[in-house]
Amino acid sequence: MRRLFVALAATALVGVAPLGAFAQTAAGPAKPATVSTDRLSDAAIRQILAQRVDVDHQSRGMVVGVIDARGRRVIAHGLMGAGGKPVDGQTLFEIGSVTKALTSLLLADMVRRGEVRLEDPVADHLPPGTVVPTRNGKAITLIDLATHTSGLPRLPTNMAMKDPLNPYADYTEAQLDAFLRDYVLTRDIGGIYEYSNLGVGLLGRALAYRAGGDYETVLRQRVLTPLGMSDTAIVLSPAQAARFSSGHNAALEATTHWDLPSLAGAGALRSTADDLLKLTAAELGLVDTPLKAAMADQLVPRRPVGGGVEVALGWHVWSTPEGGIVTHSGGTMGFQSFVGFNRKTGLGVVVLSNTAGVMGVDDIGLHLMTGQPLKTPPKTRVAVPLAPAAFDKLVGRYAMAPGAVMTIRRDGERMLGQLTGQPTVELFAESPTTFFLKVVDAQLTFAVDAEGRGTAVTLHQNGQNTTAPRLAEGAEVPAPPRPAKVAALSVAELDALTGRYALAPGFVVTVTRKGQSLFAQLTGQPEFEVFPESATRVFWTVVPAAASFTLGPDGKAVSLTLHQGGRDMPAPRQP
C-alpha cells in the first residue's frame, strides 16, 4: 500500500526483498564511456565519498577500491559508526548478495574438478530424502539456481521470523526442506530470469554437502584461501570483529548485523575492500590463481535477463563496445556493496557502504566503470520563518484518502502534521504555502482562498501527488468506496486469510476479519477494508493495490504477495 509521510522500505533487499532479500541492479550502464583518468583519480573519488557521506548523509562510512593501470588503490571516507574509528581498506562490511558471485565460483571450480555438472539436478547433491519441486517432468539443476531461472521464488514463504531486524537468523534447514517439499512451481524451470535468494542459498547448501563440509569451510578451502582472501568470512575472529563496522539504516541509526545459517550462499559473507580487490584482480587475470580456468568458465553468459543484460554464473554481464562489464551488488539492513570489472579495459571497482542509504552505491560503481552520471541527491531545502498567523490559516483536517485524514496544527512557532495512524512530524516552511519534511523526502503544497485560508493540500512523495480537500469543521471522514463486485466468501474462507504477514523488517501486514468483512493494516498505517476477488485474492479501494494469498495443505494462508506499483512483494506469515 502507498505509505504517506513515512515511505515503506523497498521489499526487494533494499534490499530487503521480502524481509530483507538482497539488492540487485536490474538495469545496466546507461552510456558506457572510455575510462577517464580524471574520473578515476583519488581526488575525484574522495570528492564523491565526501559528498555522499558529509553532504547527502547517505552513509556513515564508505570505501572505494580501484584496480587500473596505476595499480590497486583504496579511498575511504567516514566512520565505522557514530564516534567510531575511520573506515579503511581493512574494515569489514556485510557484502550481501556479492556472496552469490563467490558461491557460483565455487560451483565453477567443482565442475572443473569433475565433482558436479551444471546440468545435475540439485536434489542429487542434497541429503537423502530431500524433495525438490519439479515441473512438467523437469528437475531444477545447478545451472538453473546459479542463473536465477529455477522457478523458485525470491524467498521461501515459511520464514516465521522471531526478529524482523535479523530475518534469516532463525530459518532452519528443516524449514527449508519443508518449504521445498510443499512448494508448487508457478513457472517453467530454465525459462524466465527471476532473482532468487532462496535459489542461490540452496545452491550453496548443495555444493557444501557434495564437498563434505559446511558452506563457510568449503568456500574457504576451495575459493577464499586460493585467492588470499583471508578477511572474507561468516564467523569472525576477535581481531576481525574489532574491524567489523556497524551497519546503519537510512536514518543513520545503527542496525542489527544479519545471520543466514541455512541460506549462507545467498548473502552471509563479510569482507573488506582489500579482499574484494584481490577477487577483482584475479577476475581480471592480473594475478595467477588455481581458479583461473574456473573464473573463465564462470564468466560465460548463460541466459538472458533483459535490457541487454545476460546472467553468467553468479555475475551479470553487459556487452558494450568497451568490453563486457561484469557486476554484482548487494545490500542488507545496514550495508550496501558493489563489485564490477571489465577484462578488456583492465578496470575493477569495489564500493562498500555501512549504510542502507536510499541513493545506494551502484551509481558510484557504474560511474567509475563507465562514466554513467551519478544520482542526483535529494534537494537541499531551506526553511524560512513564518508568522504564527500564517500557520493558523492552514490549520485543519484534510481528507487524504478514504479513512485517512491529515491533521495540520500549530505548536507555538512549529507547524505539525499527522496522518491517521502515523506519528506527528514537523513541517518546515519554504513559503507561506509550501512546506517540507526532514524525516522523509516529502513536501506539502497548500491551496488557499482569497483570504489565504487553506482549502486543500497536496502531498508530493515518491513521484506521486496526492491532493486532499479540507474538511469542514466537525465533518465526518469520507468512507472508503465499496466496489460493485465482491466475491462472497464463507467465514471459514475469510478466516483462512487472517494473520500477520512480514512484508519487510519492521513492517507487518495484519489481516483481520470483522463479521463478513476483511481488513488489512500495515505497521504505522490506518486499517482499511479489503475486498475479496476470490478465495485467494483481495484488493484495496483506497489505493491501487491487491494481495494474493498462498494456501498451505491445511487450507490456511502461509504467505501473501502485495501487488502495487508494478511490483510483487511476498510476505511470509508470522506465527
Short mmCIF file of C-alpha atoms in Angstrom, two decimals, residues 1 107 250:
data_model
loop_
_atom_site.label_atom_id
_atom_site.label_comp_id
_atom_site.label_asym_id
_atom_site.label_seq_id
_atom_site.Cartn_x
_atom_site.Cartn_y
_atom_site.Cartn_z
CA MET A 1 0.00 0.00 0.00
CA LEU A 107 30.29 -24.14 -8.46
CA ALA A 250 18.72 5.31 6.04
#
